[in-house]
mmCIF file of C-alpha atoms and ligand atoms in Angstrom:
data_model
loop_
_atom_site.group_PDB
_atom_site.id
_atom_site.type_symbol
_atom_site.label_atom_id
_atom_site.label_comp_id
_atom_site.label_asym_id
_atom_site.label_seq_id
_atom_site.Cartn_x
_atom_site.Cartn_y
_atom_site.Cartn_z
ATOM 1 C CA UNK A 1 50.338 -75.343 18.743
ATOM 2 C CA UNK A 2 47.729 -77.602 17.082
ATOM 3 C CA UNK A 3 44.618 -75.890 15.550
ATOM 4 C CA UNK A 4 41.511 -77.047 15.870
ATOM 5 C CA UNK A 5 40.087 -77.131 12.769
ATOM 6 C CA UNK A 6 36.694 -76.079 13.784
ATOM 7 C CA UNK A 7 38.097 -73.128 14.822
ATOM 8 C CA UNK A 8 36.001 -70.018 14.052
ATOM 9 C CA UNK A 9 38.101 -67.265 11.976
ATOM 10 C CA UNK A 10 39.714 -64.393 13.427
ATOM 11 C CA UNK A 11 38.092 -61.035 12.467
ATOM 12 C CA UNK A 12 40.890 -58.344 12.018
ATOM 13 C CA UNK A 13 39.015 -55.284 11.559
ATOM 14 C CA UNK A 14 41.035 -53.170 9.588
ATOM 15 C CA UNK A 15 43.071 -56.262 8.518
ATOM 16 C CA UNK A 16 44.213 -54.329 4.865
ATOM 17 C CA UNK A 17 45.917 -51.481 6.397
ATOM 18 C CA UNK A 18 49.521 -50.758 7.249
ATOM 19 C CA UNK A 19 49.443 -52.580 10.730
ATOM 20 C CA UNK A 20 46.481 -55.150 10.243
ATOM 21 C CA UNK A 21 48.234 -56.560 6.598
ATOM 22 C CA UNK A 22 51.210 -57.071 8.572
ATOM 23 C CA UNK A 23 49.701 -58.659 11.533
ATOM 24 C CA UNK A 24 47.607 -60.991 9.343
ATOM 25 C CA UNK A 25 50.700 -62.860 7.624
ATOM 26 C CA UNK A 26 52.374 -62.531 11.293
ATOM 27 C CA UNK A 27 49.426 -64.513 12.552
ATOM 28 C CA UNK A 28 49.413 -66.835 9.568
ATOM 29 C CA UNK A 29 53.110 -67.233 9.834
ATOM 30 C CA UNK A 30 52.793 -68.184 13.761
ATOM 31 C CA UNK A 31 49.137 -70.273 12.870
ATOM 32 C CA UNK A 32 49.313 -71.770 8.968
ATOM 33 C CA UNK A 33 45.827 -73.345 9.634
ATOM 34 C CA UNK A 34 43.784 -70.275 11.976
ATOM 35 C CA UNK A 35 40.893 -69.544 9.799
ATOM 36 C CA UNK A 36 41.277 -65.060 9.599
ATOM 37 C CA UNK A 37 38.845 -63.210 8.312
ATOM 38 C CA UNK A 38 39.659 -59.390 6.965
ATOM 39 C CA UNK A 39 37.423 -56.686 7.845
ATOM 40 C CA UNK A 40 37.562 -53.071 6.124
ATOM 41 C CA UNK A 41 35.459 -51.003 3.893
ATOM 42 C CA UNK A 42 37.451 -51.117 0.403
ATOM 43 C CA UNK A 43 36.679 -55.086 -0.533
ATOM 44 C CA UNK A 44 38.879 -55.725 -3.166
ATOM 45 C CA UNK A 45 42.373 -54.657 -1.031
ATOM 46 C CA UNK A 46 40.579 -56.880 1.619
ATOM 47 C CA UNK A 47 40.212 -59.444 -0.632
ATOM 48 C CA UNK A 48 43.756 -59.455 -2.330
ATOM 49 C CA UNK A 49 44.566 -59.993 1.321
ATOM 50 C CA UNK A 50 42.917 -62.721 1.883
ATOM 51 C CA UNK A 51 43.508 -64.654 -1.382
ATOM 52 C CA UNK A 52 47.490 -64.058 -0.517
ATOM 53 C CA UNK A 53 47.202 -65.211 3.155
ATOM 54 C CA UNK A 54 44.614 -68.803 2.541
ATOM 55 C CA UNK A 55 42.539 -69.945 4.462
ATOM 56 C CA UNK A 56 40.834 -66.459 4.732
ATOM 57 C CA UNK A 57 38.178 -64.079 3.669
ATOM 58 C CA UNK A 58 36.895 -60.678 3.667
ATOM 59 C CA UNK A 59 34.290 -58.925 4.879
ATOM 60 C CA UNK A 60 32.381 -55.518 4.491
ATOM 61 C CA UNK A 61 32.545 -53.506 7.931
ATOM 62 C CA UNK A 62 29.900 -50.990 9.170
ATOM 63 C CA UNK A 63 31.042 -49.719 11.926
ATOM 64 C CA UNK A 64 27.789 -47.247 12.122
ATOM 65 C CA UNK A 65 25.720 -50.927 12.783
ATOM 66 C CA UNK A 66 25.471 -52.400 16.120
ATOM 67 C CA UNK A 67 25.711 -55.393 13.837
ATOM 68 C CA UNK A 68 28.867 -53.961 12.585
ATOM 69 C CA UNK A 69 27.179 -54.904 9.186
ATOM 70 C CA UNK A 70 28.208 -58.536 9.653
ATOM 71 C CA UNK A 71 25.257 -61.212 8.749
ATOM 72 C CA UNK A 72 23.149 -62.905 11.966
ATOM 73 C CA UNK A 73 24.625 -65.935 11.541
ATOM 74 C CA UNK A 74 28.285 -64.815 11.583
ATOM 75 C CA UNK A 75 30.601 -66.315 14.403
ATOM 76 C CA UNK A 76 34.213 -65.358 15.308
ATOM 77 C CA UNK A 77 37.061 -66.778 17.494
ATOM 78 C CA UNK A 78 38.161 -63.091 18.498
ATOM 79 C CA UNK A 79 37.724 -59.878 17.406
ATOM 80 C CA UNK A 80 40.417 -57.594 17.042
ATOM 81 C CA UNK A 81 40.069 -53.878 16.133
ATOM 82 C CA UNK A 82 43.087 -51.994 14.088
ATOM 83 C CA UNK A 83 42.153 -49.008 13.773
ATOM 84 C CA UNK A 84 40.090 -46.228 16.536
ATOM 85 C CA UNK A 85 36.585 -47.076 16.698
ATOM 86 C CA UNK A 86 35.233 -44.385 18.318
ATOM 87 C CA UNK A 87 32.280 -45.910 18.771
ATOM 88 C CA UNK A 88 33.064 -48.873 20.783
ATOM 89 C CA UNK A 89 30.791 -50.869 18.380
ATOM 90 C CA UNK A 90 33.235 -53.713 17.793
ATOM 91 C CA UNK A 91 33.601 -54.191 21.225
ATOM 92 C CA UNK A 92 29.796 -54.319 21.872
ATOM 93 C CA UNK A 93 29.696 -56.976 19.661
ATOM 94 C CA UNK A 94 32.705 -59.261 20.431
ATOM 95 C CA UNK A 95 31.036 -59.332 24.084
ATOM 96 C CA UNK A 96 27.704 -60.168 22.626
ATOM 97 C CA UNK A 97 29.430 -63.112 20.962
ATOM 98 C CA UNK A 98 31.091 -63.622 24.444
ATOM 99 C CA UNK A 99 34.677 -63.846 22.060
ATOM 100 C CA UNK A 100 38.032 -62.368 22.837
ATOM 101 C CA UNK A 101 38.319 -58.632 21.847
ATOM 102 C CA UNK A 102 41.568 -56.574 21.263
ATOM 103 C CA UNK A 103 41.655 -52.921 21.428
ATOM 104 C CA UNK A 104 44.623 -51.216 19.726
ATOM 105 C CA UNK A 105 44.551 -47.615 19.050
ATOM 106 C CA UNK A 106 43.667 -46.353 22.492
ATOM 107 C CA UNK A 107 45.464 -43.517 24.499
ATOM 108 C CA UNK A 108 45.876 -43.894 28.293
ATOM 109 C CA UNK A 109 43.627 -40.875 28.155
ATOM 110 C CA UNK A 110 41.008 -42.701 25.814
ATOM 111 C CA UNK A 111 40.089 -45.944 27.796
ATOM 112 C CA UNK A 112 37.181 -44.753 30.181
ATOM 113 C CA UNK A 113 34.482 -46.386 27.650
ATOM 114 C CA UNK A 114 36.549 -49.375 27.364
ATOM 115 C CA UNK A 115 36.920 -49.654 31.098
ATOM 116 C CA UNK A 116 32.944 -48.927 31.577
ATOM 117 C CA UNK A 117 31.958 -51.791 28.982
ATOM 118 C CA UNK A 118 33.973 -53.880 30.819
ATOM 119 C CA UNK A 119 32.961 -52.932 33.878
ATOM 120 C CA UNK A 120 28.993 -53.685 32.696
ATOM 121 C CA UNK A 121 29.610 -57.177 31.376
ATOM 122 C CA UNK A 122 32.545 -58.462 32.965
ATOM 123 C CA UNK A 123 32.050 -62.116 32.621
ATOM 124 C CA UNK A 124 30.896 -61.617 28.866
ATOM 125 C CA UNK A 125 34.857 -61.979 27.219
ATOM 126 C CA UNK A 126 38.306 -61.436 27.558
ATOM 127 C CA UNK A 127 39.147 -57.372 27.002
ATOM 128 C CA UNK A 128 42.484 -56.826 25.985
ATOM 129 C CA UNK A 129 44.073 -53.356 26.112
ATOM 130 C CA UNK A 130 46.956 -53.114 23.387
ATOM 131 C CA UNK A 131 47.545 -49.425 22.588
ATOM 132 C CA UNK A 132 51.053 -49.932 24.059
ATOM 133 C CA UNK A 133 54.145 -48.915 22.538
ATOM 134 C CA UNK A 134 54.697 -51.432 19.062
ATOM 135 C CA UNK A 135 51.579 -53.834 20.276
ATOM 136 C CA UNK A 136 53.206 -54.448 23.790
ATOM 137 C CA UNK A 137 56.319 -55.873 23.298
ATOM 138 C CA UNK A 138 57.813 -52.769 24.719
ATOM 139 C CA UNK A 139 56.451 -53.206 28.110
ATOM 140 C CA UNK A 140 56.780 -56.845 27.941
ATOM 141 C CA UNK A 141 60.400 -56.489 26.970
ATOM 142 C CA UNK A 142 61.196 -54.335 29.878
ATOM 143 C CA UNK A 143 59.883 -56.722 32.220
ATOM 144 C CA UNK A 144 62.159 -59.068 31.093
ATOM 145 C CA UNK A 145 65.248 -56.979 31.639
ATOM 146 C CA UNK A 146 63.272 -55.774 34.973
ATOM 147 C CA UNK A 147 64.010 -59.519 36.143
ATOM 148 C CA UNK A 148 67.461 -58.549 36.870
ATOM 149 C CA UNK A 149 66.403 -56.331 39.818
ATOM 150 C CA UNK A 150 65.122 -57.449 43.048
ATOM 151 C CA UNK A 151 63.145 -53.895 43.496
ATOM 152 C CA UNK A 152 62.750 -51.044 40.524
ATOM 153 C CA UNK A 153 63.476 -47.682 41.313
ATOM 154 C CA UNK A 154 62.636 -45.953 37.925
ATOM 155 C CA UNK A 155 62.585 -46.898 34.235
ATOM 156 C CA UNK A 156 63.461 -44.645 31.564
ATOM 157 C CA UNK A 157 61.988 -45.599 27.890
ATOM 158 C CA UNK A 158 63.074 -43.784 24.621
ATOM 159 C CA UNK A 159 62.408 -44.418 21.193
ATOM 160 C CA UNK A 160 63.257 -42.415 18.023
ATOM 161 C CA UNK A 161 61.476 -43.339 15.042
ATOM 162 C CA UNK A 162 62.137 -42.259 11.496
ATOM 163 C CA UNK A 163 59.766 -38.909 10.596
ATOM 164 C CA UNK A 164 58.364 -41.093 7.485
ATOM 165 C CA UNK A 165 57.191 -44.523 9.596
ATOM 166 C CA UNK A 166 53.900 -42.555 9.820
ATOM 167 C CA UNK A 167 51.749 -45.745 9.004
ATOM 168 C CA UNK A 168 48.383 -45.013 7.278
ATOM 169 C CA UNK A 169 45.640 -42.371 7.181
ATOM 170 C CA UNK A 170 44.023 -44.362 10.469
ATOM 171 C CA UNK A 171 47.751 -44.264 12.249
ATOM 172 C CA UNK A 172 47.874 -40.175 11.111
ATOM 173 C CA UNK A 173 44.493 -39.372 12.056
ATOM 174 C CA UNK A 174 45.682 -40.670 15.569
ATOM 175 C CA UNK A 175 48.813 -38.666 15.418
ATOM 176 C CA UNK A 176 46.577 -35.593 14.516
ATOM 177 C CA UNK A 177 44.287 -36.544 17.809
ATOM 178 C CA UNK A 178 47.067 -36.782 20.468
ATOM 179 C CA UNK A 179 49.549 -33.449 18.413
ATOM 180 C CA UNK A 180 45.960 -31.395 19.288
ATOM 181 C CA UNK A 181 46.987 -31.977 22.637
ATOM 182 C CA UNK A 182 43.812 -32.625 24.429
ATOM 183 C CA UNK A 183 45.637 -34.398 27.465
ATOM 184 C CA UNK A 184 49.399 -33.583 28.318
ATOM 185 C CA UNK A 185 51.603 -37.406 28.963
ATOM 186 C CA UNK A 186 51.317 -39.469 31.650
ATOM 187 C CA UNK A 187 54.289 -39.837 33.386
ATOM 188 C CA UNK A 188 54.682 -41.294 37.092
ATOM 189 C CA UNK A 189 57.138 -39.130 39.028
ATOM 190 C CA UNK A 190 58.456 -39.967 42.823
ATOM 191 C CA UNK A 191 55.184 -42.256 43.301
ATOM 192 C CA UNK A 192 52.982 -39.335 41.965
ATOM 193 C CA UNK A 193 50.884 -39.341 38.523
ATOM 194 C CA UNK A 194 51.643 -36.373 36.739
ATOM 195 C CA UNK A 195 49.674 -35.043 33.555
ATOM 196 C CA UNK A 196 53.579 -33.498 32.545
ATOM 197 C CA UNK A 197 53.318 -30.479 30.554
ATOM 198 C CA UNK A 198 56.749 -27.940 29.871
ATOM 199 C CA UNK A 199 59.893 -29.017 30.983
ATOM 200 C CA UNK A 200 58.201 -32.231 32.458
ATOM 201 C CA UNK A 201 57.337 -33.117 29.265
ATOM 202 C CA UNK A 202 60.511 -33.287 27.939
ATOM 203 C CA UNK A 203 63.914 -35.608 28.065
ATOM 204 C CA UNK A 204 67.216 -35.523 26.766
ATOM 205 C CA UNK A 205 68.841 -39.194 26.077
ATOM 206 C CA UNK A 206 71.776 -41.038 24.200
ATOM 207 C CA UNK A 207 70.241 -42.932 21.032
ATOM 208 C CA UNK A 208 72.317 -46.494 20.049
ATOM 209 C CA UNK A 209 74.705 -44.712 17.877
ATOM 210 C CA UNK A 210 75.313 -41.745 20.750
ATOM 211 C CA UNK A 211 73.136 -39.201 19.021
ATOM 212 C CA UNK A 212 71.969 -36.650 21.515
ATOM 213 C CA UNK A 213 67.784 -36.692 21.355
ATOM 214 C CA UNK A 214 65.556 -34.860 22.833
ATOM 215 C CA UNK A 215 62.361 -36.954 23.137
ATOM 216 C CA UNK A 216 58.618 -35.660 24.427
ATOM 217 C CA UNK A 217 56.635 -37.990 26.811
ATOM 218 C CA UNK A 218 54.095 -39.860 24.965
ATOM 219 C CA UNK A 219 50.459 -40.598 26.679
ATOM 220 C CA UNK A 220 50.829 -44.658 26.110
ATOM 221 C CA UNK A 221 49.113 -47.344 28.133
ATOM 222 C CA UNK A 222 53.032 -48.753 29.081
ATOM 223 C CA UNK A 223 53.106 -45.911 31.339
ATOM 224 C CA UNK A 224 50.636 -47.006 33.598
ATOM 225 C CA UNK A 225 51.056 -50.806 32.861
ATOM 226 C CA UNK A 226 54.802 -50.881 34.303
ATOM 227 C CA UNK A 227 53.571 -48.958 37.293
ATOM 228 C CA UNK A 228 51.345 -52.212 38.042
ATOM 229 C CA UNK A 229 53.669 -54.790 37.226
ATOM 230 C CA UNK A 230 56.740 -53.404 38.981
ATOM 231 C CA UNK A 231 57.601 -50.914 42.259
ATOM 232 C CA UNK A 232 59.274 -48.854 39.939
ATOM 233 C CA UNK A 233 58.756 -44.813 41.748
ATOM 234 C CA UNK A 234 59.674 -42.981 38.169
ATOM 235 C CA UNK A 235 58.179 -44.725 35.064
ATOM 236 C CA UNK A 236 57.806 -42.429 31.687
ATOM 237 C CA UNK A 237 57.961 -43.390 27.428
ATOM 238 C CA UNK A 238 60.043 -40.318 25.717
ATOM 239 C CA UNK A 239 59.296 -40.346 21.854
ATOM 240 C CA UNK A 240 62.126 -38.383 19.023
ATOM 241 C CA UNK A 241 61.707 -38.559 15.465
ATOM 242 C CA UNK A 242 64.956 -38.619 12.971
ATOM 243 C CA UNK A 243 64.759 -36.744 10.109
ATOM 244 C CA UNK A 244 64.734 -38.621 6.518
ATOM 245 C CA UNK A 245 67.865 -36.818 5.493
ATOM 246 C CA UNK A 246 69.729 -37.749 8.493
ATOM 247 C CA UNK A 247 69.296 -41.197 7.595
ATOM 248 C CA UNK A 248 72.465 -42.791 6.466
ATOM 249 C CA UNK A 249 73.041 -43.034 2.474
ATOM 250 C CA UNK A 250 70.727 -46.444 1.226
ATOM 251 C CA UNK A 251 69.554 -47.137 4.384
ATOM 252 C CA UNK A 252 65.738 -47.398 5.030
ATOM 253 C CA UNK A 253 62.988 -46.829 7.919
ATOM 254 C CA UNK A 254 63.977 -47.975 10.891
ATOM 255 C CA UNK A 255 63.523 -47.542 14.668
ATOM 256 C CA UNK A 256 65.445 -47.882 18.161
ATOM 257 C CA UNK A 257 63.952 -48.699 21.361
ATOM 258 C CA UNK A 258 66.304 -47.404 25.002
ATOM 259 C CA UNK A 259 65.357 -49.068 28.331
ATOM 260 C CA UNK A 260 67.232 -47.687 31.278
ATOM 261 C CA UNK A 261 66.384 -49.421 34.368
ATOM 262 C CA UNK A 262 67.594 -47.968 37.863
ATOM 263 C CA UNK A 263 67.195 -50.215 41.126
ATOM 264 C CA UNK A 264 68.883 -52.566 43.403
ATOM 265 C CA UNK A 265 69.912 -55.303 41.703
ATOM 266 C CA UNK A 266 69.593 -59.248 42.808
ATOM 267 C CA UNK A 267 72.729 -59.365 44.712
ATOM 268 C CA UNK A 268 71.860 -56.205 46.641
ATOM 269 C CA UNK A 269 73.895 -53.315 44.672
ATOM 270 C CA UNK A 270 72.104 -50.284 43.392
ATOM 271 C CA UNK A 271 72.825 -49.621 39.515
ATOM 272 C CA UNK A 272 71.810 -48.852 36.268
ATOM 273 C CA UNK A 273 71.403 -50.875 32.766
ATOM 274 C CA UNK A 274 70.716 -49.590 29.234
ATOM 275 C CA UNK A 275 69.147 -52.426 27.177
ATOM 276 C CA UNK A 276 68.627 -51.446 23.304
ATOM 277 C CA UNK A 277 66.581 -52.817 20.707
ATOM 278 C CA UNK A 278 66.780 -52.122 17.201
ATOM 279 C CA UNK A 279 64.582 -52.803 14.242
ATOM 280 C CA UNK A 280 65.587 -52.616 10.743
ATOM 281 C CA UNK A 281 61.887 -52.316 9.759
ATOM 282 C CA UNK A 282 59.036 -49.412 9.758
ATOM 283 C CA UNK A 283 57.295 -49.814 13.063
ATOM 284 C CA UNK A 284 53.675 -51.572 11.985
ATOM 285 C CA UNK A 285 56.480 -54.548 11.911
ATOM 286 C CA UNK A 286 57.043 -54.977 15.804
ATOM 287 C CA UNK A 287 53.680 -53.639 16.589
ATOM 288 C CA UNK A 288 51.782 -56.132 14.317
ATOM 289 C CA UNK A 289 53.929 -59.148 15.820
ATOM 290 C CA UNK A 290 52.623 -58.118 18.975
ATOM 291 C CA UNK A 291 49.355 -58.682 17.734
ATOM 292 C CA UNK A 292 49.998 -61.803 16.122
ATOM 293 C CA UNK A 293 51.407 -63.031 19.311
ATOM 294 C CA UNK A 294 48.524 -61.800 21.482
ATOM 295 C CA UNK A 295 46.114 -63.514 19.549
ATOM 296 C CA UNK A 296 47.157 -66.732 19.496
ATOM 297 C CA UNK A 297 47.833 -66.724 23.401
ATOM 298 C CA UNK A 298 44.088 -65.007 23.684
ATOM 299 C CA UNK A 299 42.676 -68.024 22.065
ATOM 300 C CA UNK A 300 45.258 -70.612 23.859
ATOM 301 C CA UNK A 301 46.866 -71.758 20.700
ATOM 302 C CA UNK A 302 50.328 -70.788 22.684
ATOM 303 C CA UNK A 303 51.060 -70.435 26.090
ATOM 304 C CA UNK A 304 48.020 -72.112 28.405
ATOM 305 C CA UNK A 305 44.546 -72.330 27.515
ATOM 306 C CA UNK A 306 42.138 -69.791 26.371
ATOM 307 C CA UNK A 307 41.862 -66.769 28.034
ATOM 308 C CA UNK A 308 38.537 -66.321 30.584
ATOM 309 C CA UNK A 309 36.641 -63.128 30.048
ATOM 310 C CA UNK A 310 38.810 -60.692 32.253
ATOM 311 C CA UNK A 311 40.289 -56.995 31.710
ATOM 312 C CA UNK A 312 44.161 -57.401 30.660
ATOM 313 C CA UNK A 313 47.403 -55.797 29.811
ATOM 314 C CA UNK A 314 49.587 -57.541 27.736
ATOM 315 C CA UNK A 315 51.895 -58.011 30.639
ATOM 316 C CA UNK A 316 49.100 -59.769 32.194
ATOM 317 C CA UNK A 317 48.694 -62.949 29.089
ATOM 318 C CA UNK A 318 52.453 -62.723 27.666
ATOM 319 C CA UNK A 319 55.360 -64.560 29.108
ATOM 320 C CA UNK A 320 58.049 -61.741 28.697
ATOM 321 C CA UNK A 321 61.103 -64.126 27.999
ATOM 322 C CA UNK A 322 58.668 -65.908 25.311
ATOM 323 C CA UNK A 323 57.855 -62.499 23.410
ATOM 324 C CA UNK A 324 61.739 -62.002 23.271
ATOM 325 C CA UNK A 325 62.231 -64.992 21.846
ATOM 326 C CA UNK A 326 60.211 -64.176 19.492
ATOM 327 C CA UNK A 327 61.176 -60.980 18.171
ATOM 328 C CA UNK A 328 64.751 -62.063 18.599
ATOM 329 C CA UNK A 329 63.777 -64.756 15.853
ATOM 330 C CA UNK A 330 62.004 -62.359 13.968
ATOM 331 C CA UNK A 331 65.027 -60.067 13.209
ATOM 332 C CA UNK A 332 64.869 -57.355 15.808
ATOM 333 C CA UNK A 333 68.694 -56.535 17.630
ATOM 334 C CA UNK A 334 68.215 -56.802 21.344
ATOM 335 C CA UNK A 335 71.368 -55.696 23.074
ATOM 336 C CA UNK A 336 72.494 -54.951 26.861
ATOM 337 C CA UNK A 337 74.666 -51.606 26.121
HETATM 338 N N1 NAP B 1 49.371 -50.044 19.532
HETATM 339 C C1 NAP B 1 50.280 -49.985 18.604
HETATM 340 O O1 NAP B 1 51.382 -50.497 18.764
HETATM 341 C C2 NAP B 1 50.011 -49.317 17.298
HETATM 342 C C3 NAP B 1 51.058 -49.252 16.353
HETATM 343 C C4 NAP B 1 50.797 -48.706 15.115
HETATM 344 C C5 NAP B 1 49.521 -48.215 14.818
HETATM 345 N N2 NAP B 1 48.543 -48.279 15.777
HETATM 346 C C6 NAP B 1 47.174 -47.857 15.445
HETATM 347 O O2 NAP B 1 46.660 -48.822 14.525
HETATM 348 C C7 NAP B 1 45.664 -48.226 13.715
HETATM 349 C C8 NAP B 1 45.897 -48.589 12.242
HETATM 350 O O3 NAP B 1 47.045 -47.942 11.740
HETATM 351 P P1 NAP B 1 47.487 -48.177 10.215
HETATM 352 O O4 NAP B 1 48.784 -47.461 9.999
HETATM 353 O O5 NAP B 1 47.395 -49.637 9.893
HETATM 354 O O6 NAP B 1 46.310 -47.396 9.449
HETATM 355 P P2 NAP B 1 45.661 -47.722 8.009
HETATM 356 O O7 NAP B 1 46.702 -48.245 7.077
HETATM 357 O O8 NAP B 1 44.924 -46.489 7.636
HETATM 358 O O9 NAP B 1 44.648 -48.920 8.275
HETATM 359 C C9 NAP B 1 43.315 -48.743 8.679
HETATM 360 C C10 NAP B 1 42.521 -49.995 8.375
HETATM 361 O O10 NAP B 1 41.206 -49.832 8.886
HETATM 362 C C11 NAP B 1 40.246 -49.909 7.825
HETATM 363 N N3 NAP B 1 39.234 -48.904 8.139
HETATM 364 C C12 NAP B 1 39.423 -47.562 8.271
HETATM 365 N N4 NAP B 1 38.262 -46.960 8.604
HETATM 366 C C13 NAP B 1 37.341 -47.948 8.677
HETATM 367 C C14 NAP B 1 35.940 -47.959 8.981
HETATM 368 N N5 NAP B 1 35.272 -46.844 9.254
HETATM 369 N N6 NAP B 1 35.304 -49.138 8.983
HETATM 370 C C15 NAP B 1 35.974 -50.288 8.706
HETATM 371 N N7 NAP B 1 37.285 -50.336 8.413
HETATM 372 C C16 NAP B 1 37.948 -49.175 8.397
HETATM 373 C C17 NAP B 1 41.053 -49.640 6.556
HETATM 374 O O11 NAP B 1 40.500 -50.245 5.413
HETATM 375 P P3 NAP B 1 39.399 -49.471 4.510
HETATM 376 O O12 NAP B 1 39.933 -48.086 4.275
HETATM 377 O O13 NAP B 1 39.273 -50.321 3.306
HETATM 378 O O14 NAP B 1 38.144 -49.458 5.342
HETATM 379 C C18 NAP B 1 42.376 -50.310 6.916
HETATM 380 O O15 NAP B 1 42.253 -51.708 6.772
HETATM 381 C C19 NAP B 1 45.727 -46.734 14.025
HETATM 382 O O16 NAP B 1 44.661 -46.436 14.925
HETATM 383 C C20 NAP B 1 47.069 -46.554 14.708
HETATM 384 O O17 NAP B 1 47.114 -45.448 15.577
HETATM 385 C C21 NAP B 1 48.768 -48.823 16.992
#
């Protein structure tokens, strides 16, 4: 995991808030010498950042400038965007610099001007769609467990997150976006997409401790991403939020993650396993490792060399049974119930 020195920096856009600060020191933890540069409006939080972190800077975003405000000469390795540009205008430019580009804040129901930038320069850089449940190391995760079966028959994911891991004004304005309700979840059912609304949208499950949930389907890119990468017929993401006062006596934010895989198994038998993963931590923690961990394999400082200019899930760059390593390492409980 050498780096070369010349290496250009990084630019996290939206590298001070809740997610990017996080997945700044998790790429600086993972890459002591990767040049990272913070992007955001507010200079002097950028700036503590960077001072804390070495080997980094910040800089002023525009996001209203094709430019993104950035001066001619300016060069990246990558670009990565943490927060909804509506705009698109920091992917414009990461394919003008023909550099790696990360989107992280898109809905399934939001990447149609993704896919059509793509689509218009597709040999300009290396698109990477990361709106997944905590940065893709949900999906990626579940393909590991999925390696116990020799064909999928459906896969079942819950999570219940404490009702204050909101994240910051970016992560609520997104909440706000999806709770108006434009588009009802994804979910595939018996081989069919369905936009689920009522009773669809809806799922009772057991969390770790047996608590009874009811969870509503969420409209997140592992949906459809698991529906590539496995034969699975039934594929949906069911979201519950514990309230702060049912959380046990000195015991802070945290979050569980259920996948319940159905199938025939490698030696032929049909079954079921529950896999759990628990995470002592608010959720920018997991998500921001999956950033961390996308970026260096992006830029082929882990994993095989740097990424050619393609359109990809994480599932398509990430080795699952490296990413569990990983988060294993990092602290999070990952448990076969
Ligand atoms: N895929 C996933 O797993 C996942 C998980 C969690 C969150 N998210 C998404 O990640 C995003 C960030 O969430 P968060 O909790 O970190 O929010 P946050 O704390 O509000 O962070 C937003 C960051 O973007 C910067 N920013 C905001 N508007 C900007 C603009 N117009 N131009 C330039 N910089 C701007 C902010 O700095 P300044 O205010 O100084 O500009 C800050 O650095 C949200 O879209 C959220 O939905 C995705």
């Amino acid at each position: 995991m050498s780096t070369n020195m010349k290496q250009k920096p990084v630019l996290i856009i939206g590298g001070s808030g809740v997610v990017g600060s996080r997945a700044a020191r998790a790429l600086r933890w993972l890459q002591p010498k990767l040049p990272i540069t913070i992007g955001a409006r507010d200079q002097l939080k950028a700036n503590a950042l960077a001072r804390e972190l070495g080997g980094a800077d910040a800089v002023k975003i525009d996001l209203e400038r094709q430019d993104l405000g950035l001066p001619p000469g300016a060069a990246y390795s990558a670009v990565v965007t943490l927060l909804k540009d509506d705009s698109l205008r920091s992917m414009k430019y990461a394919q003008a610099q023909g550099v790696p580009y990360i989107s992280f804040s898109d809905f399934v129901f939001d990447i149609g001007p993704a896919v059509a930038h793509y689509i218009h320069k597709p040999a300009s850089a290396p698109v990477l769609f990361l709106g997944h449940f905590l940065g893709g190391t949900v999906t990626l995760a579940t393909l590991h467990f999925a390696r116990e079966f020799r064909k999928l028959h459906s896969i079942e994911i819950s999570a219940v997150f404490d009702e204050e891991d909101v994240g910051g004004p970016a992560a609520q304005g997104d909440m706000e976006r999806v709770a108006k309700g434009v588009p009802n979840p994804l979910i595939l059912e018996d081989g069919k997409w369905i936009w689920a609304h009522g009773d669809d949208a809806v799922r009772g499950f057991k969390g770790v401790d047996g608590t009874q949930w009811q969870g509503r389907a969420y409209p997140l890119l592992d949906v459809p991403s698991l529906a590539a990468a496995t034969d699975a017929r039934s594929i949906r993401l069911d979201f519950a939020l514990r309230p702060a006062a049912s959380r046990p006596r000195g015991q802070g934010i945290s979050h569980e993650v259920i996948i319940e895989l159905t199938g025939e198994k490698q030696d032929g038998t049909t079954g079921r396993v529950r896999h759990e993963l628990v995470d002592g931590d608010a959720h920018s923690g997991l998500s921001a490792r999956g950033v961390a961990l996308a970026v260096e394999r992006l830029l082929g400082l882990a994993g095989g060399p740097p990424v050619a200019p393609g359109l990809y899930n994480p599932e398509g760059l990430l080795d699952p049974a490296y990413v569990i390593e990983r988060l294993r390492e990092s602290g999070t409980r990952i448990q076969r119930a």
